[in-house]
Each structure stands twice: as C-alpha cells, then as structure tokens.
Amino acid sequence: SILPYRLARDVVRNIFRDRAEPQSLKTKDQEQQFAESLVLLKAVEEIRYAFFSDEQLLRKEPEDPRDNFSPDALRYVEVLLKVWFSRWSLVSASGPSNDCSTWAQFVDRLLQDQEVDSMREEVADSFGNIVASLTAAYDKAIVTILRMHGIFQHVYAKANRHGHFVTFLEGLVPAAALPELPHTRAKFLKYRKDYAL
C-alpha cells in the first residue's frame, strides 16, 4: 500500500513483534530498517511493472528503449509522494495549514490511527525508534525514484514539461523534511550540480 498511515502501522507492528526480547525495542539495525522500507519500495517497484512493457519493447523495437516508458509514470510519482507526505500539512477549517516542522511531528500524526491504539504505551516508549525507521524508509524510497532520473527525464521532456524531473521531484518533498533525509538530500545536490539546475 502507498498509504502513509499503513506504513506507520506496519513499522510499529514490526518493532513490537517479539515482545519476549525487550532489548529489541531499543535498537534498530540497518537490516530491520530495510525491511520496513520495503513497504514503500513495493510502491516504487510498481513503476517498473506498470509503466514499462517488455512485450511492447520486443514487438515495436523502438530505437530508444526509453520510448517504451509511459509518461503516465510522472503522474503516478506525483500522486505517490503527495500521498506519502499527505499528513505533513493539515488544513483546518478555521485557519491556515498546520505544517509539520519535524519528522517527529509528522510521525506522531501518522500514528494517530485506530490500529495503533492497542499499542499506545509501547509506541510512546519507543517513539524515537519508530521515527528513525520511518525516516529511513522514506529516504530509501525517494532515492530509489531519483536513481531512475534518466528515464524519467526522457519522458518528462517528451511530455513537453518545463524544467527538469529532478527539480519536479524535489518540489514534491516538503523542505522541512529534507534535513533528516540525508541520502535524498545528497542526491538532489548531486543532480543539481550535474545538470546545472
């Protein structure tokens, strides 16, 4: 699923799946964080299967294989990131939007879900681990999309969109989220320099 509250729920369940070992609640190694990242990475993986057809590639034999990549993938990525960060900004009926300024605030919003209520005390005790796990999951998933910037830029230009795919994607990530996404931030800086953006 691409829904962020389900990601939060799955991470919480993973952290508390083995209650017999309390020490496991205190540490989160890279392997565990990678497992939690898979919830988001599955949505990224859909780009390959939904928008690039091996059958079309073999049947039409385009001169440039990138022509087989559907421009609809741009819209998919746009919706994907808007959903992932949908609770970063909340608009109240009586006033302006209430934006998160930290990942802790963002994760707190994600955890306000019925399916997590039964673990409310444990969530409070290990909130830092949950924030770290979710942040790592977002970081890995966005970097995975960025690594496809070459083929995305190809369809971005063919769709007559102005600018560059890298800046388009960067615009979908809240600026306040970037400081705690080190790999994403590094990739944006690298590609901005490479393409003189």
JSON list of N, CA, C and O in Angstrom, two decimals, residues 10 12 19 24 31 41 55 64 69 86 107 115 118 127 136 144 148-149 153 160 166 169 173 175 182 185 190-191 194:
[
{"chain": "A", "resi": 10, "resn": "ASP", "atom": "N", "xyz": [2.63, -0.71, 10.04]},
{"chain": "A", "resi": 10, "resn": "ASP", "atom": "CA", "xyz": [3.48, -1.87, 9.79]},
{"chain": "A", "resi": 10, "resn": "ASP", "atom": "C", "xyz": [4.81, -1.76, 10.52]},
{"chain": "A", "resi": 10, "resn": "ASP", "atom": "O", "xyz": [5.35, -2.75, 11.01]},
{"chain": "A", "resi": 12, "resn": "VAL", "atom": "N", "xyz": [5.31, -0.09, 13.36]},
{"chain": "A", "resi": 12, "resn": "VAL", "atom": "CA", "xyz": [5.02, -0.31, 14.78]},
{"chain": "A", "resi": 12, "resn": "VAL", "atom": "C", "xyz": [4.88, -1.80, 15.06]},
{"chain": "A", "resi": 12, "resn": "VAL", "atom": "O", "xyz": [5.45, -2.32, 16.03]},
{"chain": "A", "resi": 19, "resn": "ARG", "atom": "N", "xyz": [7.85, -9.43, 21.62]},
{"chain": "A", "resi": 19, "resn": "ARG", "atom": "CA", "xyz": [7.81, -8.77, 22.93]},
{"chain": "A", "resi": 19, "resn": "ARG", "atom": "C", "xyz": [8.64, -9.53, 23.98]},
{"chain": "A", "resi": 19, "resn": "ARG", "atom": "O", "xyz": [8.87, -9.02, 25.06]},
{"chain": "A", "resi": 24, "resn": "SER", "atom": "N", "xyz": [15.17, -5.62, 22.00]},
{"chain": "A", "resi": 24, "resn": "SER", "atom": "CA", "xyz": [14.97, -5.40, 20.56]},
{"chain": "A", "resi": 24, "resn": "SER", "atom": "C", "xyz": [14.23, -4.10, 20.30]},
{"chain": "A", "resi": 24, "resn": "SER", "atom": "O", "xyz": [14.24, -3.58, 19.20]},
{"chain": "A", "resi": 31, "resn": "GLU", "atom": "N", "xyz": [19.37, -3.75, 8.77]},
{"chain": "A", "resi": 31, "resn": "GLU", "atom": "CA", "xyz": [18.56, -4.81, 8.15]},
{"chain": "A", "resi": 31, "resn": "GLU", "atom": "C", "xyz": [17.09, -4.63, 8.49]},
{"chain": "A", "resi": 31, "resn": "GLU", "atom": "O", "xyz": [16.21, -4.77, 7.65]},
{"chain": "A", "resi": 41, "resn": "LEU", "atom": "N", "xyz": [9.00, 0.69, -0.83]},
{"chain": "A", "resi": 41, "resn": "LEU", "atom": "CA", "xyz": [9.70, 0.27, -2.04]},
{"chain": "A", "resi": 41, "resn": "LEU", "atom": "C", "xyz": [8.81, -0.56, -2.97]},
{"chain": "A", "resi": 41, "resn": "LEU", "atom": "O", "xyz": [9.00, -0.57, -4.18]},
{"chain": "A", "resi": 55, "resn": "GLU", "atom": "N", "xyz": [6.77, -6.58, -23.38]},
{"chain": "A", "resi": 55, "resn": "GLU", "atom": "CA", "xyz": [6.11, -7.06, -24.60]},
{"chain": "A", "resi": 55, "resn": "GLU", "atom": "C", "xyz": [6.13, -5.98, -25.68]},
{"chain": "A", "resi": 55, "resn": "GLU", "atom": "O", "xyz": [6.44, -6.26, -26.84]},
{"chain": "A", "resi": 64, "resn": "ASP", "atom": "N", "xyz": [15.04, 3.94, -29.34]},
{"chain": "A", "resi": 64, "resn": "ASP", "atom": "CA", "xyz": [15.43, 4.29, -27.97]},
{"chain": "A", "resi": 64, "resn": "ASP", "atom": "C", "xyz": [14.50, 3.54, -27.02]},
{"chain": "A", "resi": 64, "resn": "ASP", "atom": "O", "xyz": [13.30, 3.81, -26.98]},
{"chain": "A", "resi": 69, "resn": "PHE", "atom": "N", "xyz": [8.76, 3.68, -22.12]},
{"chain": "A", "resi": 69, "resn": "PHE", "atom": "CA", "xyz": [8.37, 4.07, -20.76]},
{"chain": "A", "resi": 69, "resn": "PHE", "atom": "C", "xyz": [7.23, 5.07, -20.85]},
{"chain": "A", "resi": 69, "resn": "PHE", "atom": "O", "xyz": [7.33, 6.10, -21.52]},
{"chain": "A", "resi": 86, "resn": "SER", "atom": "N", "xyz": [1.12, 13.34, 2.80]},
{"chain": "A", "resi": 86, "resn": "SER", "atom": "CA", "xyz": [-0.20, 13.98, 2.90]},
{"chain": "A", "resi": 86, "resn": "SER", "atom": "C", "xyz": [-0.47, 14.54, 4.30]},
{"chain": "A", "resi": 86, "resn": "SER", "atom": "O", "xyz": [-1.21, 15.51, 4.43]},
{"chain": "A", "resi": 107, "resn": "VAL", "atom": "N", "xyz": [5.45, 11.90, 12.16]},
{"chain": "A", "resi": 107, "resn": "VAL", "atom": "CA", "xyz": [5.22, 10.52, 12.57]},
{"chain": "A", "resi": 107, "resn": "VAL", "atom": "C", "xyz": [4.12, 10.45, 13.62]},
{"chain": "A", "resi": 107, "resn": "VAL", "atom": "O", "xyz": [3.29, 9.53, 13.62]},
{"chain": "A", "resi": 115, "resn": "GLU", "atom": "N", "xyz": [-5.63, 1.41, 14.46]},
{"chain": "A", "resi": 115, "resn": "GLU", "atom": "CA", "xyz": [-4.92, 0.12, 14.53]},
{"chain": "A", "resi": 115, "resn": "GLU", "atom": "C", "xyz": [-3.67, 0.18, 15.38]},
{"chain": "A", "resi": 115, "resn": "GLU", "atom": "O", "xyz": [-3.05, -0.84, 15.65]},
{"chain": "A", "resi": 118, "resn": "SER", "atom": "N", "xyz": [-3.99, 0.08, 20.34]},
{"chain": "A", "resi": 118, "resn": "SER", "atom": "CA", "xyz": [-3.77, -1.00, 21.30]},
{"chain": "A", "resi": 118, "resn": "SER", "atom": "C", "xyz": [-2.33, -1.06, 21.78]},
{"chain": "A", "resi": 118, "resn": "SER", "atom": "O", "xyz": [-2.02, -1.70, 22.78]},
{"chain": "A", "resi": 127, "resn": "PHE", "atom": "N", "xyz": [9.10, 5.64, 20.67]},
{"chain": "A", "resi": 127, "resn": "PHE", "atom": "CA", "xyz": [8.76, 6.60, 19.62]},
{"chain": "A", "resi": 127, "resn": "PHE", "atom": "C", "xyz": [9.99, 6.99, 18.78]},
{"chain": "A", "resi": 127, "resn": "PHE", "atom": "O", "xyz": [9.92, 7.11, 17.57]},
{"chain": "A", "resi": 136, "resn": "ALA", "atom": "N", "xyz": [14.06, 6.54, 7.65]},
{"chain": "A", "resi": 136, "resn": "ALA", "atom": "CA", "xyz": [14.93, 5.74, 6.79]},
{"chain": "A", "resi": 136, "resn": "ALA", "atom": "C", "xyz": [14.15, 5.14, 5.63]},
{"chain": "A", "resi": 136, "resn": "ALA", "atom": "O", "xyz": [14.66, 5.06, 4.50]},
{"chain": "A", "resi": 144, "resn": "THR", "atom": "N", "xyz": [15.47, 5.79, -4.44]},
{"chain": "A", "resi": 144, "resn": "THR", "atom": "CA", "xyz": [15.25, 4.79, -5.49]},
{"chain": "A", "resi": 144, "resn": "THR", "atom": "C", "xyz": [14.58, 5.41, -6.71]},
{"chain": "A", "resi": 144, "resn": "THR", "atom": "O", "xyz": [14.93, 5.10, -7.85]},
{"chain": "A", "resi": 148, "resn": "MET", "atom": "N", "xyz": [16.25, 6.67, -10.97]},
{"chain": "A", "resi": 148, "resn": "MET", "atom": "CA", "xyz": [15.65, 6.48, -12.29]},
{"chain": "A", "resi": 148, "resn": "MET", "atom": "C", "xyz": [15.49, 7.81, -13.03]},
{"chain": "A", "resi": 148, "resn": "MET", "atom": "O", "xyz": [14.74, 7.91, -13.99]},
{"chain": "A", "resi": 149, "resn": "HIS", "atom": "N", "xyz": [16.23, 8.82, -12.58]},
{"chain": "A", "resi": 149, "resn": "HIS", "atom": "CA", "xyz": [16.02, 10.17, -13.13]},
{"chain": "A", "resi": 149, "resn": "HIS", "atom": "C", "xyz": [16.28, 10.24, -14.64]},
{"chain": "A", "resi": 149, "resn": "HIS", "atom": "O", "xyz": [15.66, 11.03, -15.34]},
{"chain": "A", "resi": 153, "resn": "GLN", "atom": "N", "xyz": [13.51, 11.74, -16.94]},
{"chain": "A", "resi": 153, "resn": "GLN", "atom": "CA", "xyz": [13.75, 12.99, -17.65]},
{"chain": "A", "resi": 153, "resn": "GLN", "atom": "C", "xyz": [13.39, 12.85, -19.12]},
{"chain": "A", "resi": 153, "resn": "GLN", "atom": "O", "xyz": [12.92, 13.80, -19.76]},
{"chain": "A", "resi": 160, "resn": "ASN", "atom": "N", "xyz": [6.58, 17.48, -22.87]},
{"chain": "A", "resi": 160, "resn": "ASN", "atom": "CA", "xyz": [6.65, 18.95, -23.01]},
{"chain": "A", "resi": 160, "resn": "ASN", "atom": "C", "xyz": [6.50, 19.67, -21.67]},
{"chain": "A", "resi": 160, "resn": "ASN", "atom": "O", "xyz": [5.92, 20.76, -21.61]},
{"chain": "A", "resi": 166, "resn": "VAL", "atom": "N", "xyz": [14.30, 16.23, -11.89]},
{"chain": "A", "resi": 166, "resn": "VAL", "atom": "CA", "xyz": [14.89, 16.30, -10.56]},
{"chain": "A", "resi": 166, "resn": "VAL", "atom": "C", "xyz": [14.26, 17.43, -9.74]},
{"chain": "A", "resi": 166, "resn": "VAL", "atom": "O", "xyz": [13.90, 17.24, -8.57]},
{"chain": "A", "resi": 169, "resn": "LEU", "atom": "N", "xyz": [10.66, 16.52, -8.84]},
{"chain": "A", "resi": 169, "resn": "LEU", "atom": "CA", "xyz": [10.57, 15.61, -7.70]},
{"chain": "A", "resi": 169, "resn": "LEU", "atom": "C", "xyz": [10.90, 16.32, -6.40]},
{"chain": "A", "resi": 169, "resn": "LEU", "atom": "O", "xyz": [10.24, 16.11, -5.38]},
{"chain": "A", "resi": 173, "resn": "VAL", "atom": "N", "xyz": [8.75, 17.07, -2.22]},
{"chain": "A", "resi": 173, "resn": "VAL", "atom": "CA", "xyz": [9.22, 16.73, -0.87]},
{"chain": "A", "resi": 173, "resn": "VAL", "atom": "C", "xyz": [9.21, 18.00, -0.02]},
{"chain": "A", "resi": 173, "resn": "VAL", "atom": "O", "xyz": [9.86, 18.98, -0.38]},
{"chain": "A", "resi": 175, "resn": "ALA", "atom": "N", "xyz": [10.18, 20.91, 2.21]},
{"chain": "A", "resi": 175, "resn": "ALA", "atom": "CA", "xyz": [11.52, 21.40, 2.52]},
{"chain": "A", "resi": 175, "resn": "ALA", "atom": "C", "xyz": [11.94, 21.06, 3.94]},
{"chain": "A", "resi": 175, "resn": "ALA", "atom": "O", "xyz": [13.11, 20.73, 4.20]},
{"chain": "A", "resi": 182, "resn": "PRO", "atom": "N", "xyz": [19.11, 12.26, 4.60]},
{"chain": "A", "resi": 182, "resn": "PRO", "atom": "CA", "xyz": [20.47, 12.56, 4.13]},
{"chain": "A", "resi": 182, "resn": "PRO", "atom": "C", "xyz": [20.78, 12.04, 2.73]},
{"chain": "A", "resi": 182, "resn": "PRO", "atom": "O", "xyz": [21.42, 12.74, 1.94]},
{"chain": "A", "resi": 185, "resn": "ARG", "atom": "N", "xyz": [18.76, 14.13, 0.17]},
{"chain": "A", "resi": 185, "resn": "ARG", "atom": "CA", "xyz": [19.35, 15.46, 0.07]},
{"chain": "A", "resi": 185, "resn": "ARG", "atom": "C", "xyz": [20.64, 15.43, -0.74]},
{"chain": "A", "resi": 185, "resn": "ARG", "atom": "O", "xyz": [20.87, 16.29, -1.61]},
{"chain": "A", "resi": 190, "resn": "LYS", "atom": "N", "xyz": [23.65, 16.46, -5.78]},
{"chain": "A", "resi": 190, "resn": "LYS", "atom": "CA", "xyz": [24.49, 15.91, -6.85]},
{"chain": "A", "resi": 190, "resn": "LYS", "atom": "C", "xyz": [23.89, 16.18, -8.23]},
{"chain": "A", "resi": 190, "resn": "LYS", "atom": "O", "xyz": [24.57, 16.66, -9.14]},
{"chain": "A", "resi": 191, "resn": "TYR", "atom": "N", "xyz": [22.61, 15.88, -8.38]},
{"chain": "A", "resi": 191, "resn": "TYR", "atom": "CA", "xyz": [21.98, 16.03, -9.69]},
{"chain": "A", "resi": 191, "resn": "TYR", "atom": "C", "xyz": [21.80, 17.51, -10.06]},
{"chain": "A", "resi": 191, "resn": "TYR", "atom": "O", "xyz": [21.87, 17.87, -11.24]},
{"chain": "A", "resi": 194, "resn": "ASP", "atom": "N", "xyz": [25.19, 18.27, -11.36]},
{"chain": "A", "resi": 194, "resn": "ASP", "atom": "CA", "xyz": [25.45, 17.57, -12.64]},
{"chain": "A", "resi": 194, "resn": "ASP", "atom": "C", "xyz": [24.72, 18.23, -13.79]},
{"chain": "A", "resi": 194, "resn": "ASP", "atom": "O", "xyz": [25.26, 18.32, -14.91]}
]
